[in-house]
Structure formats: C-alpha cells, structure tokens
Coordinates of C-alpha atoms in Angstrom, one line a residue:
X270 CA 200.5 188.8 -4.4
X271 CA 199.2 186.0 -6.7
X272 CA 195.8 186.6 -8.3
X273 CA 192.9 184.5 -9.5
X274 CA 190.1 185.6 -11.8
X275 CA 186.5 184.4 -11.4
X276 CA 185.1 184.6 -14.9
X277 CA 181.5 184.6 -16.1
X278 CA 181.7 183.2 -19.6
X279 CA 178.1 184.0 -20.6
X280 CA 175.5 181.6 -22.0
X281 CA 177.9 179.4 -24.0
X282 CA 178.9 181.0 -27.3
X283 CA 182.2 182.8 -27.8
X284 CA 180.3 185.8 -29.4
X285 CA 178.4 186.4 -26.2
X286 CA 181.4 186.6 -23.9
X287 CA 182.5 190.1 -22.8
X288 CA 185.7 191.5 -24.2
X289 CA 187.1 191.7 -20.7
X290 CA 186.4 188.0 -20.1
X291 CA 188.1 187.0 -23.4
X292 CA 191.2 189.1 -22.6
X293 CA 191.5 187.6 -19.1
X294 CA 191.2 184.0 -20.5
X295 CA 193.7 184.7 -23.2
X296 CA 196.2 185.9 -20.6
X297 CA 195.7 183.0 -18.2
X298 CA 197.8 179.8 -18.1
X299 CA 195.3 177.6 -16.2
X300 CA 191.5 177.5 -16.6
X301 CA 189.5 175.6 -14.0
X302 CA 185.8 174.8 -14.4
X303 CA 182.9 172.4 -14.7
X304 CA 183.6 169.9 -17.5
X305 CA 180.6 171.0 -19.7
X306 CA 181.6 174.7 -19.6
X307 CA 185.3 174.1 -20.1
X308 CA 184.6 172.1 -23.2
X309 CA 183.0 175.2 -24.7
X310 CA 186.2 177.1 -24.3
X311 CA 188.9 174.8 -25.6
X312 CA 188.5 175.7 -29.3
X313 CA 188.9 179.4 -28.6
X314 CA 191.6 179.3 -26.0
X315 CA 194.1 176.6 -27.1
X316 CA 197.4 175.9 -25.3
X317 CA 196.0 176.3 -21.8
X318 CA 196.1 173.9 -18.9
X319 CA 192.5 172.9 -18.3
X320 CA 191.4 171.4 -15.0
X321 CA 187.8 170.2 -14.6
X322 CA 185.6 168.6 -12.0
X323 CA 182.0 167.2 -12.4
X324 CA 178.9 168.8 -11.0
X325 CA 178.5 169.1 -7.2
X326 CA 182.3 169.4 -6.7
X327 CA 182.3 173.2 -6.5
X328 CA 184.3 173.5 -3.4
X329 CA 187.0 171.1 -4.7
X330 CA 187.0 173.1 -7.9
X331 CA 187.7 176.3 -6.0
X332 CA 190.5 174.8 -4.0
X333 CA 192.1 173.5 -7.2
X334 CA 192.0 177.0 -8.6
X335 CA 193.7 178.5 -5.5
X336 CA 196.3 175.8 -5.5
X337 CA 197.1 176.6 -9.2
X338 CA 197.3 180.3 -8.4
X339 CA 199.5 179.6 -5.4
X340 CA 202.1 178.0 -7.7
X341 CA 202.4 181.3 -9.5
X342 CA 200.3 180.4 -12.5
X343 CA 197.9 182.9 -13.9
X344 CA 194.6 181.1 -13.2
X345 CA 190.9 181.6 -14.0
X346 CA 188.0 179.7 -12.7
X347 CA 185.0 179.9 -15.1
X348 CA 181.3 179.5 -14.7
X349 CA 178.4 180.0 -17.1
X350 CA 176.5 183.2 -17.2
X351 CA 177.6 185.7 -14.6
X352 CA 180.1 184.7 -11.9
X353 CA 178.1 186.5 -9.2
X354 CA 174.6 185.3 -10.2
X355 CA 174.3 181.6 -9.3
X356 CA 178.0 181.5 -10.1
X357 CA 181.3 180.7 -8.3
X358 CA 182.2 184.2 -7.0
X359 CA 180.6 183.9 -3.6
X360 CA 182.1 180.5 -2.9
X361 CA 185.5 181.6 -4.1
X362 CA 185.5 184.4 -1.5
X363 CA 184.4 181.9 1.2
X364 CA 187.1 179.4 0.4
X365 CA 189.5 182.3 -0.3
X366 CA 189.7 183.0 3.5
X367 CA 192.1 180.0 3.6
X368 CA 194.3 181.6 1.0
X369 CA 194.8 185.2 2.1
X370 CA 197.9 185.6 0.0
X371 CA 195.9 185.2 -3.2
X372 CA 193.8 188.2 -4.6
X373 CA 190.4 187.5 -6.2
X374 CA 189.1 189.5 -9.1
X375 CA 185.5 188.9 -10.4
X376 CA 184.9 189.3 -14.2
X377 CA 181.2 189.7 -14.9
X378 CA 179.4 187.9 -17.7
X379 CA 176.0 187.8 -19.4
X380 CA 173.5 185.8 -17.3
X381 CA 170.7 183.7 -18.7
X382 CA 168.0 186.2 -17.8
X383 CA 169.7 188.7 -20.1
X384 CA 170.7 186.4 -23.0
X385 CA 167.5 184.4 -22.9
X386 CA 165.5 187.6 -22.6
X387 CA 167.1 188.9 -25.8
X388 CA 166.0 185.8 -27.6
X389 CA 162.4 186.4 -26.5
X390 CA 162.4 190.1 -27.1
X391 CA 162.1 192.2 -23.9
X392 CA 160.4 190.1 -21.2
X393 CA 162.2 191.9 -18.3
X394 CA 161.6 195.4 -19.4
X395 CA 160.4 196.6 -16.0
X396 CA 161.0 195.5 -12.4
X397 CA 162.0 191.9 -12.3
X398 CA 163.6 189.2 -10.2
X399 CA 165.5 185.9 -10.7
X400 CA 164.5 182.8 -8.8
X401 CA 166.1 179.3 -9.0
X402 CA 163.9 176.3 -8.5
X403 CA 166.7 174.1 -7.5
X404 CA 166.4 173.0 -3.9
X405 CA 169.9 171.5 -3.7
X406 CA 171.1 174.5 -1.7
X407 CA 167.9 176.3 -0.9
X408 CA 164.9 174.7 1.0
X409 CA 161.8 174.4 -1.1
X410 CA 159.8 176.3 1.6
X411 CA 162.1 179.3 1.0
X412 CA 161.7 179.1 -2.8
X413 CA 157.9 179.0 -2.3
X414 CA 158.0 182.2 -0.2
X415 CA 160.1 183.9 -2.8
X416 CA 157.7 182.9 -5.6
X417 CA 154.7 184.2 -3.7
X418 CA 156.4 187.5 -2.9
X419 CA 157.4 188.0 -6.5
X420 CA 153.9 187.1 -7.7
X421 CA 152.2 189.3 -5.2
X422 CA 154.5 192.2 -6.2
X423 CA 153.7 191.6 -9.9
X424 CA 157.3 191.2 -10.8
X425 CA 158.3 189.8 -14.2
X426 CA 160.2 186.7 -13.2
X427 CA 163.0 184.7 -14.7
X428 CA 163.1 181.1 -13.4
X429 CA 166.5 179.3 -13.4
X430 CA 166.9 175.5 -13.1
X431 CA 163.2 174.9 -13.7
X432 CA 163.4 171.1 -13.6
X433 CA 165.7 168.1 -13.7
X434 CA 165.4 164.3 -13.7
X435 CA 164.9 164.4 -9.9
X436 CA 162.7 167.6 -9.9
X437 CA 160.3 166.9 -12.7
X438 CA 157.3 168.5 -10.9
X439 CA 159.0 171.7 -9.6
X440 CA 158.0 173.9 -12.5
X441 CA 154.4 172.8 -12.2
X442 CA 154.4 173.6 -8.5
X443 CA 155.9 177.0 -9.1
X444 CA 153.3 177.8 -11.7
X445 CA 150.5 176.8 -9.3
X446 CA 151.9 179.2 -6.7
X447 CA 152.2 182.0 -9.2
X448 CA 148.7 181.4 -10.4
X449 CA 147.5 182.3 -6.9
X450 CA 148.3 185.9 -7.8
X451 CA 148.7 186.0 -11.6
X452 CA 146.2 185.5 -14.4
X453 CA 146.2 182.2 -16.2
X454 CA 146.7 184.0 -19.5
X455 CA 149.9 185.8 -18.3
X456 CA 152.4 185.8 -21.1
X457 CA 155.3 183.5 -20.5
X458 CA 158.3 182.3 -22.5
X459 CA 160.8 179.5 -22.5
X460 CA 164.3 179.5 -24.0
X461 CA 166.3 176.3 -24.4
X462 CA 170.1 176.0 -25.0
X463 CA 170.7 179.7 -25.0
X464 CA 173.5 180.7 -27.5
X465 CA 174.3 177.0 -28.1
X466 CA 173.5 174.5 -30.8
X467 CA 169.8 173.6 -30.7
X468 CA 168.6 177.0 -29.3
X469 CA 164.8 177.2 -29.4
X470 CA 162.1 179.4 -27.8
X471 CA 158.4 179.4 -27.4
X472 CA 155.7 181.7 -26.0
X473 CA 152.9 180.3 -23.9
X474 CA 150.5 181.2 -21.1
X475 CA 151.1 180.7 -17.4
X476 CA 148.4 178.0 -17.4
X477 CA 150.1 176.0 -20.2
X478 CA 153.5 176.6 -18.7
X479 CA 152.6 174.1 -16.0
X480 CA 152.9 171.2 -18.4
X481 CA 155.8 172.5 -20.4
X482 CA 158.9 170.3 -21.0
X483 CA 162.0 171.9 -19.5
X484 CA 165.5 170.9 -18.2
X485 CA 168.6 172.4 -16.6
X486 CA 169.5 174.1 -19.9
X487 CA 166.1 175.9 -20.0
X488 CA 165.3 179.4 -18.7
X489 CA 161.7 180.3 -18.1
X490 CA 160.2 183.8 -18.1
X491 CA 156.9 184.8 -16.5
X492 CA 155.5 188.2 -17.3
X493 CA 153.7 190.8 -15.2
X494 CA 150.1 192.0 -15.8
X495 CA 151.4 194.4 -18.5
X496 CA 153.4 191.9 -20.4
X497 CA 152.1 191.1 -23.9
X498 CA 152.9 189.2 -27.0
X499 CA 153.9 191.4 -29.9
X500 CA 154.2 189.4 -33.1
X501 CA 156.3 186.5 -32.0
X502 CA 158.1 188.3 -29.1
X503 CA 157.4 188.7 -25.4
X504 CA 157.5 192.3 -24.3
X505 CA 157.1 193.8 -20.8
X506 CA 156.6 197.6 -21.3
X507 CA 158.8 200.0 -19.3
X508 CA 155.9 202.4 -19.0
X509 CA 156.5 204.8 -21.9
X510 CA 153.1 205.8 -23.3
X511 CA 154.0 205.3 -26.9
X512 CA 151.5 206.7 -29.3
X513 CA 149.5 208.7 -26.8
X514 CA 149.0 212.5 -27.3

C-alpha cells in the first residue's frame, strides 16, 4: 500500500521542527504545501520535488498529494504548526476516502500556542483553549459562543488568525466579548512572526488589546484571573503554592 505523510512543520524555523518531522521529510521524494510554508523548507531539504498551491486551494493541494503518492512516490503534505490543529490532517482524511489504496500517517508538530507561549513565558500554564477568529470556515456567531464560553469558564485563551485585511475589527470584537466576563486589566500577550525573522512580542492588558495591531502571522494570548506579569514575561500559575509554609 502506498503511503502519504501529513507533517506539521512547526512555527517556521528548522530548529523547532520535531526530529520525526525532519526524518520524514528527508526520506520523502515529493513535498506538497502552501507556497509560503514550502519556501521555508527548501534550504533544508534540497533535491525534492516541491508542489505548491496558493491559499484557499487546500482541497486541490490534498488531491495533488494523493496523486503523487499514487504514482509510488514517497510524499509528504506539510502545514505550519501541528497538522491536526487548524492543519491539513482532517481534510486529508476526508479527501482520502476517494483514495482507499493510500495510507495516511500524521506527523505532529509544534503549534503556535506552544511556540508563541514559550516566547511569552508560560501563558497557558493551566486549563486553556484555542480559538480561531477566522470566519472563512466557521460562522462568526459560533466563534462568539465559543469566546463567551471560554471567558465564562475563565480559561486562558490563545487566539489564532486574529485579523486580516478583510477582518480588521475582529480582534476588537473578540476583546469586547471577553470583557463581558474578564477584567479590563487581564494580562495579555502578542507574538508576531514566531520563530521567523522579525519575531517580536509584547505584553498588554485586555483593554489595550482591543486596539492592538495584528495580522495572520500574529498569535494572541489572553490570561485568566490568576495570570500575571513577572518581569517581562506572562505567567499563568498551575496552582502550586510556591513559597507558602
């Protein structure tokens, strides 16, 4: 049976890829992916056949990968972060129903909540959730319900896809919903271009987050009521009573 690997390549830098992901990509002949992500790989994995598609052609990308694997080529389809978290793994299984002769293996990667969280310190040290603000595939009404549920439950939250050229007000709207349940001075953090050139981060309050500049390469972190700033880091305590007797 032919096989295809769905590889989470992490936030962008070679150093933050898993050893398993590196070994799989080294062994593959064809690597399929979104143009921006594939460009990050070419210097580290030369001599491969690279096939790319632009954004919003995910289904076509999957079919290309299956067609390559069907020709007997060792094929990987890559996505940023983790393949199963806002990645290609789910769609590959859906499309894979048309290619029953090809086995799928998912190779996990480091998602932005983890890599961005490491830059900030420990913002997700207790119960947390991930919510995408992109309404391309999820109705905004559903996103609102999820934001309210997370805020009411006092989860620390990592927000993916906080804004784009067409969604310039979405982060503000999300903050307004979170402020219905969370304090205005809740500690928050922003990380831009995680593990890539131009990486930056900043700490701010939930109130000031409303007017923060973000884009699709930004990951936002909103703390719970216990989250605090320690030096220049954002820390959500796990609950250990350090220093108490």
